[in-house]
mmCIF file of C-alpha atoms and ligand atoms in Angstrom:
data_model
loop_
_atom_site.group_PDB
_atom_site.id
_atom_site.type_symbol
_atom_site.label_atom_id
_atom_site.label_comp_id
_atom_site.label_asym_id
_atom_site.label_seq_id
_atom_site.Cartn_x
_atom_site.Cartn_y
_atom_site.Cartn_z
ATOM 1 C CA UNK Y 1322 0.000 0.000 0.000
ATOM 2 C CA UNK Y 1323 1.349 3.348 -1.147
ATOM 3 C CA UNK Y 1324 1.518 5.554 2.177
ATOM 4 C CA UNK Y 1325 0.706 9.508 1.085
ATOM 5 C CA UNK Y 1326 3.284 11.778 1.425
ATOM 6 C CA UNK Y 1327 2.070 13.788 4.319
ATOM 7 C CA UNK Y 1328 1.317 11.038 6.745
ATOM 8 C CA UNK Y 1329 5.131 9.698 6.057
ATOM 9 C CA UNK Y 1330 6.335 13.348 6.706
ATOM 10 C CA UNK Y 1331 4.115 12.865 9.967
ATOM 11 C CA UNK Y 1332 5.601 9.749 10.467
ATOM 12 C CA UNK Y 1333 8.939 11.269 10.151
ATOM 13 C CA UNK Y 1334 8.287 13.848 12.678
ATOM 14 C CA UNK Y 1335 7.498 11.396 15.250
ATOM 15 C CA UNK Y 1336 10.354 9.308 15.117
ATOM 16 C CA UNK Y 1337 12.725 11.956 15.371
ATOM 17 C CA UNK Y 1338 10.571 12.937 18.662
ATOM 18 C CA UNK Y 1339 9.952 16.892 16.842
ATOM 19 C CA UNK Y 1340 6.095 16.478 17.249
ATOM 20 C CA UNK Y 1341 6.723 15.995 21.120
ATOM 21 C CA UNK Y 1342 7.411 19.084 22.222
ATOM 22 C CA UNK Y 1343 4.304 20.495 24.426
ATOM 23 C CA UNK Y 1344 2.766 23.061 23.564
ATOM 24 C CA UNK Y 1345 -0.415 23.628 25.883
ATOM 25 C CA UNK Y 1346 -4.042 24.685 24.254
ATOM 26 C CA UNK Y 1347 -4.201 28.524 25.210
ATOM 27 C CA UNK Y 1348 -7.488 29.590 26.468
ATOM 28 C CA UNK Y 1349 -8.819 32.761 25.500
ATOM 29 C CA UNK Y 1350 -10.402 33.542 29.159
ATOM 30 C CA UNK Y 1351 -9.138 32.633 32.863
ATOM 31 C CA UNK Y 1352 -11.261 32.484 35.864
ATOM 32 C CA UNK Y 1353 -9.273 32.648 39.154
ATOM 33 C CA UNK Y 1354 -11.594 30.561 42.019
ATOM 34 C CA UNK Y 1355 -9.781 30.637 44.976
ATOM 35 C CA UNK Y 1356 -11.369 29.426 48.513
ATOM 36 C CA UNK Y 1357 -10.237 31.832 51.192
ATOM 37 C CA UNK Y 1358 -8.307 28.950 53.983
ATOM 38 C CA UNK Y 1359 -9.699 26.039 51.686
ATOM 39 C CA UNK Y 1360 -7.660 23.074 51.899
ATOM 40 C CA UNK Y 1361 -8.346 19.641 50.879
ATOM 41 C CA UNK Y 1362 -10.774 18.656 53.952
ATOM 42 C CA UNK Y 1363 -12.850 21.932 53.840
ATOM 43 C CA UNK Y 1364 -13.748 21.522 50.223
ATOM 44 C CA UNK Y 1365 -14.980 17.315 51.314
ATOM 45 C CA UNK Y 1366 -16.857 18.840 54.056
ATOM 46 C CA UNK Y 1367 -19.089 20.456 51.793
ATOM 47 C CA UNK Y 1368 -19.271 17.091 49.627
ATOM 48 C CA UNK Y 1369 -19.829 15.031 52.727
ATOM 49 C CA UNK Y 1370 -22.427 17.415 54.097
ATOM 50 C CA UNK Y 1371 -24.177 17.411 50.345
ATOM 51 C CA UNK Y 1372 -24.566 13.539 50.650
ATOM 52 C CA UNK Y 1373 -21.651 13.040 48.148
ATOM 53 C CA UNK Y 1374 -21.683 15.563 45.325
ATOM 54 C CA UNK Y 1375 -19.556 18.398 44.443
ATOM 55 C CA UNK Y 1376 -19.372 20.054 41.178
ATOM 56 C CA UNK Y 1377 -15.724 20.748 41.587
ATOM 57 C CA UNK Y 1378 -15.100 17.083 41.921
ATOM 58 C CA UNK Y 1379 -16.800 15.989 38.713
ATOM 59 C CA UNK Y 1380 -15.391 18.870 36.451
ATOM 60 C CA UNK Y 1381 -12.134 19.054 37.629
ATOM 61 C CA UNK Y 1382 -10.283 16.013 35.914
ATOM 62 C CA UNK Y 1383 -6.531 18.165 36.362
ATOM 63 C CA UNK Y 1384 -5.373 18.095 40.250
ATOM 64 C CA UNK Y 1385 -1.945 19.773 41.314
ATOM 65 C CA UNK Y 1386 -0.760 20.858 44.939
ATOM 66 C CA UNK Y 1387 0.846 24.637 46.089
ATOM 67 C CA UNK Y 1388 3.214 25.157 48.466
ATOM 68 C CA UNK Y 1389 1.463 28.352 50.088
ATOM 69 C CA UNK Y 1390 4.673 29.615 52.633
ATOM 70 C CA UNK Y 1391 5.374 33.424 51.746
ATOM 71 C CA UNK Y 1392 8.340 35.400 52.144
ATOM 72 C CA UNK Y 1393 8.890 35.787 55.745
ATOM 73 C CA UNK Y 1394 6.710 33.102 57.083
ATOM 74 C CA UNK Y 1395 6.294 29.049 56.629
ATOM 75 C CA UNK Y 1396 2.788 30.110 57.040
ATOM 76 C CA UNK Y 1397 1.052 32.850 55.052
ATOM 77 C CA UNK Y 1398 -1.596 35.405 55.607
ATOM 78 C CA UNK Y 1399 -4.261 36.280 52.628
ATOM 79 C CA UNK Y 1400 -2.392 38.939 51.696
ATOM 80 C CA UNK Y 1401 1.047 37.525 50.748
ATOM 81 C CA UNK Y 1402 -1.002 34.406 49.219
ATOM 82 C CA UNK Y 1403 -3.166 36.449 47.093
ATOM 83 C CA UNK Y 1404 0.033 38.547 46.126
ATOM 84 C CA UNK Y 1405 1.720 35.360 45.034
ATOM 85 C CA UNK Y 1406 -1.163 34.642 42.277
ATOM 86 C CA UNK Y 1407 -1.171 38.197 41.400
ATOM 87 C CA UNK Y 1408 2.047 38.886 40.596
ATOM 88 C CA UNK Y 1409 3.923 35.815 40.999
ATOM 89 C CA UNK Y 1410 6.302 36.920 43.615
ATOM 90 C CA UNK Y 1411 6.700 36.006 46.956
ATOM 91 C CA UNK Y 1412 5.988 38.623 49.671
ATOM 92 C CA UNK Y 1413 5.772 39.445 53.405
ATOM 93 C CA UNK Y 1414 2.331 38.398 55.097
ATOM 94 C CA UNK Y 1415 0.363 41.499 54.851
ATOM 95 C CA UNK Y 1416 1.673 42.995 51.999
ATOM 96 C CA UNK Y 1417 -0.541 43.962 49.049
ATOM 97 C CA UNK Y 1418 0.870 43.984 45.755
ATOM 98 C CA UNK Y 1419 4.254 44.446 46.432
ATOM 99 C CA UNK Y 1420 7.165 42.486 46.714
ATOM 100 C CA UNK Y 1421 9.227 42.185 50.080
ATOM 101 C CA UNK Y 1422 11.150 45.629 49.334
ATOM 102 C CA UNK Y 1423 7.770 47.612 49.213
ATOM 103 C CA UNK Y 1424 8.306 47.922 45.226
ATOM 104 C CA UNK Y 1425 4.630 47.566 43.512
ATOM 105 C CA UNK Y 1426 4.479 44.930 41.004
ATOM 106 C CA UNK Y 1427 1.870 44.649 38.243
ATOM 107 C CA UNK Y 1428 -0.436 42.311 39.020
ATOM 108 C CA UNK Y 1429 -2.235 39.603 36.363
ATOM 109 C CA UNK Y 1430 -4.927 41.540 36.035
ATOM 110 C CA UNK Y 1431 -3.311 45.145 35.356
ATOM 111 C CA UNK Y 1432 -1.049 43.229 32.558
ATOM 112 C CA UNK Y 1433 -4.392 41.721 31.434
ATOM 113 C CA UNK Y 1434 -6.075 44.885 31.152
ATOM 114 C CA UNK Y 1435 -2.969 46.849 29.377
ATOM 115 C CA UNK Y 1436 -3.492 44.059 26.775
ATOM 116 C CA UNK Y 1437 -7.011 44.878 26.166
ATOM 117 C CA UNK Y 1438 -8.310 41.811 27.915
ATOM 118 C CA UNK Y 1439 -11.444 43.162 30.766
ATOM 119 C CA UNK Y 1440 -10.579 42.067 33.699
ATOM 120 C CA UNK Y 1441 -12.783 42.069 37.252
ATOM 121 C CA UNK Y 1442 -13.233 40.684 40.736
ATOM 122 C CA UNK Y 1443 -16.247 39.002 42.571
ATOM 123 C CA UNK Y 1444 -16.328 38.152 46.448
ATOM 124 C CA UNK Y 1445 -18.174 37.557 49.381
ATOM 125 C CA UNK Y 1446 -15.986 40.027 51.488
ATOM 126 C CA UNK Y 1447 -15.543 43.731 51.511
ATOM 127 C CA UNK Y 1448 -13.575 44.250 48.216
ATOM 128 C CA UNK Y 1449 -10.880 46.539 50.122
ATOM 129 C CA UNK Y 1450 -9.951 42.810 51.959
ATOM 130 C CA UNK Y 1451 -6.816 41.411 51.313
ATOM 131 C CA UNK Y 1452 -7.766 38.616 48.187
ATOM 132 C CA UNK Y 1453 -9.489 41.341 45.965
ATOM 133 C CA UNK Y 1454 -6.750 44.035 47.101
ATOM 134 C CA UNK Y 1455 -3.887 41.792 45.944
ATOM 135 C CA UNK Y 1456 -5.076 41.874 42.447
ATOM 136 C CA UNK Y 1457 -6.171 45.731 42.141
ATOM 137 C CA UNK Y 1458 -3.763 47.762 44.554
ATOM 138 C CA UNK Y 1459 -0.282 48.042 45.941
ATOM 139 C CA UNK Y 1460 -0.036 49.042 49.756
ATOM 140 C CA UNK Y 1461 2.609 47.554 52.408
ATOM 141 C CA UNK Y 1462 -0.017 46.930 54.916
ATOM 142 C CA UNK Y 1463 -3.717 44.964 54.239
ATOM 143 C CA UNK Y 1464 -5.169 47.176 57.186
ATOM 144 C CA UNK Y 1465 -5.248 50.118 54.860
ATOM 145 C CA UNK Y 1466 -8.354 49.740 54.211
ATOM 146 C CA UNK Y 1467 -9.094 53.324 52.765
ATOM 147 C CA UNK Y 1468 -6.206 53.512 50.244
ATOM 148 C CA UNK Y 1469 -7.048 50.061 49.192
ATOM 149 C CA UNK Y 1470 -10.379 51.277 48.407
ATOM 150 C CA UNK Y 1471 -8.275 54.504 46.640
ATOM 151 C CA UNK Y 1472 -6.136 52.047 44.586
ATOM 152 C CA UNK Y 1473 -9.365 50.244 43.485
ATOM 153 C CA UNK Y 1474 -11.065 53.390 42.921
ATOM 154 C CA UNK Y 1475 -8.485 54.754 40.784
ATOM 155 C CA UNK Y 1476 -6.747 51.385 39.145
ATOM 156 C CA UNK Y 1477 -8.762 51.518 35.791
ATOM 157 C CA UNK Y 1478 -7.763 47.273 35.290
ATOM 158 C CA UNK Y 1479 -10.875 47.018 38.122
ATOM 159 C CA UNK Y 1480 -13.823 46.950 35.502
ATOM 160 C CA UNK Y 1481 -16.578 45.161 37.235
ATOM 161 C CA UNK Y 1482 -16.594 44.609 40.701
ATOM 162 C CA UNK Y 1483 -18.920 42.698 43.024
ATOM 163 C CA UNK Y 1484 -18.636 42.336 46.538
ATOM 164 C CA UNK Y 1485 -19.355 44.188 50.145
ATOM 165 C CA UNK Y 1486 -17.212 47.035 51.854
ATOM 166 C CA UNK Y 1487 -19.554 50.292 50.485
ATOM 167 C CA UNK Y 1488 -18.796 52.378 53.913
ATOM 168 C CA UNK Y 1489 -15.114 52.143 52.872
ATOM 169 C CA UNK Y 1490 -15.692 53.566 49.429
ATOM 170 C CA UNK Y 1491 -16.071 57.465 48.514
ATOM 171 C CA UNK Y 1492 -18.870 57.537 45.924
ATOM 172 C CA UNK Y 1493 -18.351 60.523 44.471
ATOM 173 C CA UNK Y 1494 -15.132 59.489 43.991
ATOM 174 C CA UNK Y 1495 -16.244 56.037 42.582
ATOM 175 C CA UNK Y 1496 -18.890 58.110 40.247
ATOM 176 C CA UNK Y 1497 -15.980 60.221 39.055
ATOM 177 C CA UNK Y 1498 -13.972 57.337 38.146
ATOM 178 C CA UNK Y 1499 -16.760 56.205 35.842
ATOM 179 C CA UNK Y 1500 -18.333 53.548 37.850
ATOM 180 C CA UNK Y 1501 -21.921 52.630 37.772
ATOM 181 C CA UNK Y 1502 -22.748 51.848 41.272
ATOM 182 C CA UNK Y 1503 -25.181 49.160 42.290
ATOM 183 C CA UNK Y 1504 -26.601 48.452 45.607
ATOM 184 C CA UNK Y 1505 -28.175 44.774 46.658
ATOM 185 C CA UNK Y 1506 -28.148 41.993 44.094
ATOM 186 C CA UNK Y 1507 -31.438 42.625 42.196
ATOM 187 C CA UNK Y 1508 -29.433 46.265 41.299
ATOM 188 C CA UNK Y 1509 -26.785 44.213 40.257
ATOM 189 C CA UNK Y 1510 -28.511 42.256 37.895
ATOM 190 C CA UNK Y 1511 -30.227 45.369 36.337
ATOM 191 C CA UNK Y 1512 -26.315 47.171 36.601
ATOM 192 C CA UNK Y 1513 -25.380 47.681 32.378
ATOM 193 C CA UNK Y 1514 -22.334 50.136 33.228
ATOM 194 C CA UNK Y 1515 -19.188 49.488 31.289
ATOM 195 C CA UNK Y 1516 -17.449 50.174 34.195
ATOM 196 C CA UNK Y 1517 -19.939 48.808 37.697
ATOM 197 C CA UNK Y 1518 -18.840 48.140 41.156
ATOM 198 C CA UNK Y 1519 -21.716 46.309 42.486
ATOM 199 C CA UNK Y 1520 -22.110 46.166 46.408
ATOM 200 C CA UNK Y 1521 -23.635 43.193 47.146
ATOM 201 C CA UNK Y 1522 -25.083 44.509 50.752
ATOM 202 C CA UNK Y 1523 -24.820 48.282 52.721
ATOM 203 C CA UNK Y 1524 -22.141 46.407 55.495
ATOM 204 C CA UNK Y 1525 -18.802 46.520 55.932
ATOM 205 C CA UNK Y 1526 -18.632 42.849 55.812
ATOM 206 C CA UNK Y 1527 -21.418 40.735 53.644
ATOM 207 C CA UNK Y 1528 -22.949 38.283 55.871
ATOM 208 C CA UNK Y 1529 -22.541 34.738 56.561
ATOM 209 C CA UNK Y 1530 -23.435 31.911 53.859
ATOM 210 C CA UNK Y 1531 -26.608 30.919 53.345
ATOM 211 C CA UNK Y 1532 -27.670 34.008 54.956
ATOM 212 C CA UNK Y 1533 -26.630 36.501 52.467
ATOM 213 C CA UNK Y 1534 -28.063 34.785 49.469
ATOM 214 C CA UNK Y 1535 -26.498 33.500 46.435
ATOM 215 C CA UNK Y 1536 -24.597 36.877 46.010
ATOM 216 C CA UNK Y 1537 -21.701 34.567 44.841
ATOM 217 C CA UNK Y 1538 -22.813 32.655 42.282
ATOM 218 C CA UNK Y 1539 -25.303 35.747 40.613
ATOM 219 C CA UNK Y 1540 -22.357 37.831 41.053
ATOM 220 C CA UNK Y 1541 -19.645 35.316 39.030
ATOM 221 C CA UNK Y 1542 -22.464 35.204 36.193
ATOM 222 C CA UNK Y 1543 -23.571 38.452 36.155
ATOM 223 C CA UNK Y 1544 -19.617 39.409 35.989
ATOM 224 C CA UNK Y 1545 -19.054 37.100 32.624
ATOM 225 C CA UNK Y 1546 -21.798 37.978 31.023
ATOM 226 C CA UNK Y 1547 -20.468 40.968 30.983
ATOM 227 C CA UNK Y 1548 -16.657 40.401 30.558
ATOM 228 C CA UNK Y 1549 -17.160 37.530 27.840
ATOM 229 C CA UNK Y 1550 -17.982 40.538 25.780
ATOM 230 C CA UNK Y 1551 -14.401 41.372 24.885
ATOM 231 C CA UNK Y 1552 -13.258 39.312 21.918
ATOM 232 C CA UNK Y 1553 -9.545 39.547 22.909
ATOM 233 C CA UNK Y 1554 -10.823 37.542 26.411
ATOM 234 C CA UNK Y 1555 -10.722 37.851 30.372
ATOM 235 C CA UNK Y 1556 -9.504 37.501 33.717
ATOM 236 C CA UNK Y 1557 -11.754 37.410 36.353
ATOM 237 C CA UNK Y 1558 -10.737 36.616 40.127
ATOM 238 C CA UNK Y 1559 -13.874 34.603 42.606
ATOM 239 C CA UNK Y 1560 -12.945 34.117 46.052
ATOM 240 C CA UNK Y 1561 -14.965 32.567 48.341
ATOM 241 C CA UNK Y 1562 -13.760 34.902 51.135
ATOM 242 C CA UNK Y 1563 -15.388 33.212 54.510
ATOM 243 C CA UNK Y 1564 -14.443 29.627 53.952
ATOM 244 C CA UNK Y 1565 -11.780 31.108 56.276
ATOM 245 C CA UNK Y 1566 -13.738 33.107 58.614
ATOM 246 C CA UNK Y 1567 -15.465 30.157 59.316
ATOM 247 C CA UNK Y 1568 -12.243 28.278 60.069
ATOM 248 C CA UNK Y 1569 -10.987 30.326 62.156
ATOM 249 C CA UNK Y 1570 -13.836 30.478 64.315
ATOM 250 C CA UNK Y 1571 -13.880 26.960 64.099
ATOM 251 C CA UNK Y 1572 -17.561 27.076 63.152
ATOM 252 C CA UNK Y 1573 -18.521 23.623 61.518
ATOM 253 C CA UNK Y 1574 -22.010 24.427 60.212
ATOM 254 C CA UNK Y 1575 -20.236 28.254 58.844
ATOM 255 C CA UNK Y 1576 -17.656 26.443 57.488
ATOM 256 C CA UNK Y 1577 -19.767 23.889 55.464
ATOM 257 C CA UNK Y 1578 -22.167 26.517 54.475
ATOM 258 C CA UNK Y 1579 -19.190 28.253 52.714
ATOM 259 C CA UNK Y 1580 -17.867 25.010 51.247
ATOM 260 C CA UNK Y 1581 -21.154 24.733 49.574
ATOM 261 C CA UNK Y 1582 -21.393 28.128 48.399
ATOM 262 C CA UNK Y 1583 -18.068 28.576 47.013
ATOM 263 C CA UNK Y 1584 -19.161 25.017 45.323
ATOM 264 C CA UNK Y 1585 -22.385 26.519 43.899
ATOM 265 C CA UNK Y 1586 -20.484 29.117 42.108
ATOM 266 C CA UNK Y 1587 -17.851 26.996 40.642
ATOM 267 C CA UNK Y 1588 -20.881 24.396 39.558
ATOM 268 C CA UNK Y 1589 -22.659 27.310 37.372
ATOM 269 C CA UNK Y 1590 -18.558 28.982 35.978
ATOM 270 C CA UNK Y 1591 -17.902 25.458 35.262
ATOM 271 C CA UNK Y 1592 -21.059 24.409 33.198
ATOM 272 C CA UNK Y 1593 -20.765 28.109 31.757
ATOM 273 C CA UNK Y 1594 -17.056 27.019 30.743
ATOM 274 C CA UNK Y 1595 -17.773 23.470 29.432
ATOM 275 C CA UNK Y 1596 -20.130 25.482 27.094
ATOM 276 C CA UNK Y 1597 -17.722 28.307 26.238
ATOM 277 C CA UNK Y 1598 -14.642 25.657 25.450
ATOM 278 C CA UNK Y 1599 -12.724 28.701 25.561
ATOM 279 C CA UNK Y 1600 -11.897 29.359 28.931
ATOM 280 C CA UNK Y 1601 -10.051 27.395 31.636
ATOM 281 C CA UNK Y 1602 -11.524 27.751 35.285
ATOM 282 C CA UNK Y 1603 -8.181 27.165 38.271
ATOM 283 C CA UNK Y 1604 -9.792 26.740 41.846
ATOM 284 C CA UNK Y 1605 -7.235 26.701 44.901
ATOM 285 C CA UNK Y 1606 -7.051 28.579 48.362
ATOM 286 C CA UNK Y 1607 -4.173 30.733 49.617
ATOM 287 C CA UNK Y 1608 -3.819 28.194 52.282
ATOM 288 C CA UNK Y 1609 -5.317 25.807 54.726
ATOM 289 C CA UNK Y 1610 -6.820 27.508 57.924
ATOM 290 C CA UNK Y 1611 -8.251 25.453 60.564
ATOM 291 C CA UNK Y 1612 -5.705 22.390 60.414
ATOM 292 C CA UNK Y 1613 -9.103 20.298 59.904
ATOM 293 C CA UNK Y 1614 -10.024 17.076 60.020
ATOM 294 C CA UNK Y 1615 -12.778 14.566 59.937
ATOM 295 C CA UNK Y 1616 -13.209 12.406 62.635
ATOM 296 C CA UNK Y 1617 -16.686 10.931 61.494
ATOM 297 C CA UNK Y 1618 -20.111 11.432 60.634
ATOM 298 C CA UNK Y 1619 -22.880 13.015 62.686
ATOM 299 C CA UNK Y 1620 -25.899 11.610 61.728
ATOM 300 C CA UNK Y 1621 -28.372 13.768 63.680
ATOM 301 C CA UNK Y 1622 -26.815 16.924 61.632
ATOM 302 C CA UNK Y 1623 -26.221 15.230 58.609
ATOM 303 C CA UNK Y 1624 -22.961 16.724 58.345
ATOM 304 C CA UNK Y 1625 -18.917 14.975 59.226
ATOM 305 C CA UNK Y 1626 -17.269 15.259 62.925
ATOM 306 C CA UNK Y 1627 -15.132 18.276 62.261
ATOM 307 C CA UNK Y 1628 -12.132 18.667 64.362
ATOM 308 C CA UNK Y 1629 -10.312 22.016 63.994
ATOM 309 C CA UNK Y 1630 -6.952 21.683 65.601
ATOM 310 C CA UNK Y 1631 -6.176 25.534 65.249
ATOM 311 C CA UNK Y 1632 -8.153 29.048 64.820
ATOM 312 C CA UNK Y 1633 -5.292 30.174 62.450
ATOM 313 C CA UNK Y 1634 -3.854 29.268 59.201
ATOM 314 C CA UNK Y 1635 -1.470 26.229 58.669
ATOM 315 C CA UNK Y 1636 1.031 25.502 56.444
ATOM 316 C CA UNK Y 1637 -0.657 22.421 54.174
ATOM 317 C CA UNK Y 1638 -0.334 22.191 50.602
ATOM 318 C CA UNK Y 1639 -3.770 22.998 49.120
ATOM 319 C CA UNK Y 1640 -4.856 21.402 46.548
ATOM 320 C CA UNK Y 1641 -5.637 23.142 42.575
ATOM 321 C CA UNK Y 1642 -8.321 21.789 40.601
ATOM 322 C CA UNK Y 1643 -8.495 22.884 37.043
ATOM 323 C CA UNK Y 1644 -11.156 22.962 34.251
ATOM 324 C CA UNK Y 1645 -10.568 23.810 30.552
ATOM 325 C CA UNK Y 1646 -8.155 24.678 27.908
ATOM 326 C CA UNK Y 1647 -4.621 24.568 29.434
ATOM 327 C CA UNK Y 1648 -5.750 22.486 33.342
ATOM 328 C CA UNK Y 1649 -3.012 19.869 32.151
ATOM 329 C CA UNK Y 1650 -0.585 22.521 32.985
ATOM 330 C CA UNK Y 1651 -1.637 22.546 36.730
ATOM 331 C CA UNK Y 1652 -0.926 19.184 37.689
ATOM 332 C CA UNK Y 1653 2.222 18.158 40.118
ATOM 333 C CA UNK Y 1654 3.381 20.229 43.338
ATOM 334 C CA UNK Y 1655 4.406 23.376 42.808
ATOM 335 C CA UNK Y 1656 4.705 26.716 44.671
ATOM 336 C CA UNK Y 1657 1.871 29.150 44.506
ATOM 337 C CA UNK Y 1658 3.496 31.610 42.285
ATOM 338 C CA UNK Y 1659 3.651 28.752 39.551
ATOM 339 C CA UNK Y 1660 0.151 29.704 39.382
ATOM 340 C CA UNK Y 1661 0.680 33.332 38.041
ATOM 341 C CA UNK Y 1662 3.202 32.096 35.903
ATOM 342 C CA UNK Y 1663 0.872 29.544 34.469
ATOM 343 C CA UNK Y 1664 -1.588 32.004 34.007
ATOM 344 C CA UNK Y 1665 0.629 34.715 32.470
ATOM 345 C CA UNK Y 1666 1.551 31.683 29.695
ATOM 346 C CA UNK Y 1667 -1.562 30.730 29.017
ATOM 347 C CA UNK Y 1668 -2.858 34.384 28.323
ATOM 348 C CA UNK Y 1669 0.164 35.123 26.516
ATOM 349 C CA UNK Y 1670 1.077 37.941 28.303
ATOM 350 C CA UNK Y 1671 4.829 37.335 28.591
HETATM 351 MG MG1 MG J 654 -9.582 36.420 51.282
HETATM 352 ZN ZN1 ZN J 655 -7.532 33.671 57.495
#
């Protein structure tokens, strides 16, 4: 049999090993998940407590571990863990955007934005708080809570926001800046701005999960419908911010009720992804908080024996699920500023 030309040039290729080298698929969008002190137990909580489901489980096929210690610490704060996805450097705990010398550093999402990718945040803390901060401002300290809110004000890369924090925002100064502001999450929904912050309550901090609705998961839709606009693509950050809170309160019930949450969202960005084909969904924690584990199941509460052994963060690898074009990339153990570096390859922006 006579083998066509081509498919011996293929053949060729192969044998010499040239059609080896990886190249990953690039996606044309990345979605940031990350579960605020969300390590490996937290996240089965939430399955256990569901009666064995979780949509992260069943989408995410690509499974890789980050080594979450900062600069200065074996353990890291929010700040310094966010910072490392951000801008893929290792910093002191409490540091916002900047490396250990107090230099700023562009972040993913400001290099995303100068490419003409839109680019946005959506949480279920006040958006001054350290996660969000990392991505959209540069301050030494994450107690600065009102020149966060400056540096988010001002940092045009923040094009759709959704979260809580209003009293710590100036709205004139927001309305200068060209935001449409939006108040509750019916506003939201109705928000058409091409630039919206969208406060998802009038606190300082949104309340506890189940109690403040599904804030989360409207607010991650709402967000890329609007975003998946842009033909060149986006990056959008989702934290589900009081995974933690609950953890270090070492509040079982809080705890699974943000598992679930954070779940919910990822179930309707992953089905929303799966659809798209074009965009590849990472979900990971800055770090463990709780040290938790599972010592067995309460029947009465339909819910797993947790057993907390501390209120503050610990130093576990946390585990990185990932979803699309690109998720092979995330497999193995890595640190946490692979995961910028990842992302900044994928997008193309170095
Ligand atoms: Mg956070
Ligand atoms: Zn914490």
């Amino acid at each position: 049999m006579k083998i066509p030309s081509i498919a011996l040039l293929l053949l060729c290729c192969c044998y010499h090993g040239k059609a080896h080298v990886y190249r990953p698929v690039k996606p044309k969008n990345i979605i940031l998940m990350v579960g605020d002190g969300t390590g490996l137990v937290h996240l089965y909580a939430g399955y256990t407590a569901k009666g064995g489901q979780l949509n992260i489980y069943e989408y995410a096929k690509t499974i890789g571990l980050s080594i979450t210690a900062s600069f200065d610490d074996f353990i890291t704060d929010s700040a310094a863990g966010a910072t490392a996805f951000s801008t893929g450097k290792k910093t002191r705990n409490g540091m916002i955007g900047m490396g250990p010398d107090s230099t700023s550093l562009k972040t993913i999402a400001e290099s995303a934005f100068d490419k003409g990718l839109s680019t946005g945040a959506v949480v279920t803390c006040e958006l001054p708080h350290a996660t969000p901060a990392s991505f959209y401002a540069h301050r030494p300290s994450r107690k600065m809570y009102p020149e966060i809110a400056k540096d988010i004000t001002n940092n045009p890369a923040a094009t759709i926001l959704v979260g809580g924090g209003l009293p710590y925002f100036d709205t004139s100064f927001l309305k200068k800046a060209g935001y449409s502001i939006s108040i509750g999450i019916e506003a939201m929904l109705k928000n058409t701005g091409e630039r919206q912050i969208c406060f998802t309550d009038t606190f300082k901090e949104p309340p506890p999960a189940p109690k403040r609705g599904p804030s989360l998961s409207l607010g991650s839709m709402h967000a890329i419908s609007r975003l998946s606009k842009n033909k060149k693509g986006f990056f959008l950050m989702i934290e589900g911010s009081q995974i933690d809170w609950g953890a270090h309160n070492n509040d079982s019930a809080h705890t699974i009720a943000e598992a679930i949450d954070f779940d919910m969202a990822a179930g309707e960005v992953l089905q929303w992804a799966k659809k798209d084909k074009r965009t590849l969904v990472i979900i990971t924690a800055d770090h463990e908080c709780g040290g938790l584990t599972l010592h067995g199941y309460d029947r009465v509460n339909k819910r797993p024996v947790m057993h907390f052994s501390s209120t503050h963060h610990t130093a576990e690898p946390v585990p990185v699920y990932a979803y699309g074009p690109g998720a092979d990339m995330f497999s193995g153990v890595y640190q946490n500023t692979e995961i910028y570096n990842k992302m900044m390859q994928l997008l193309g922006l170095r």
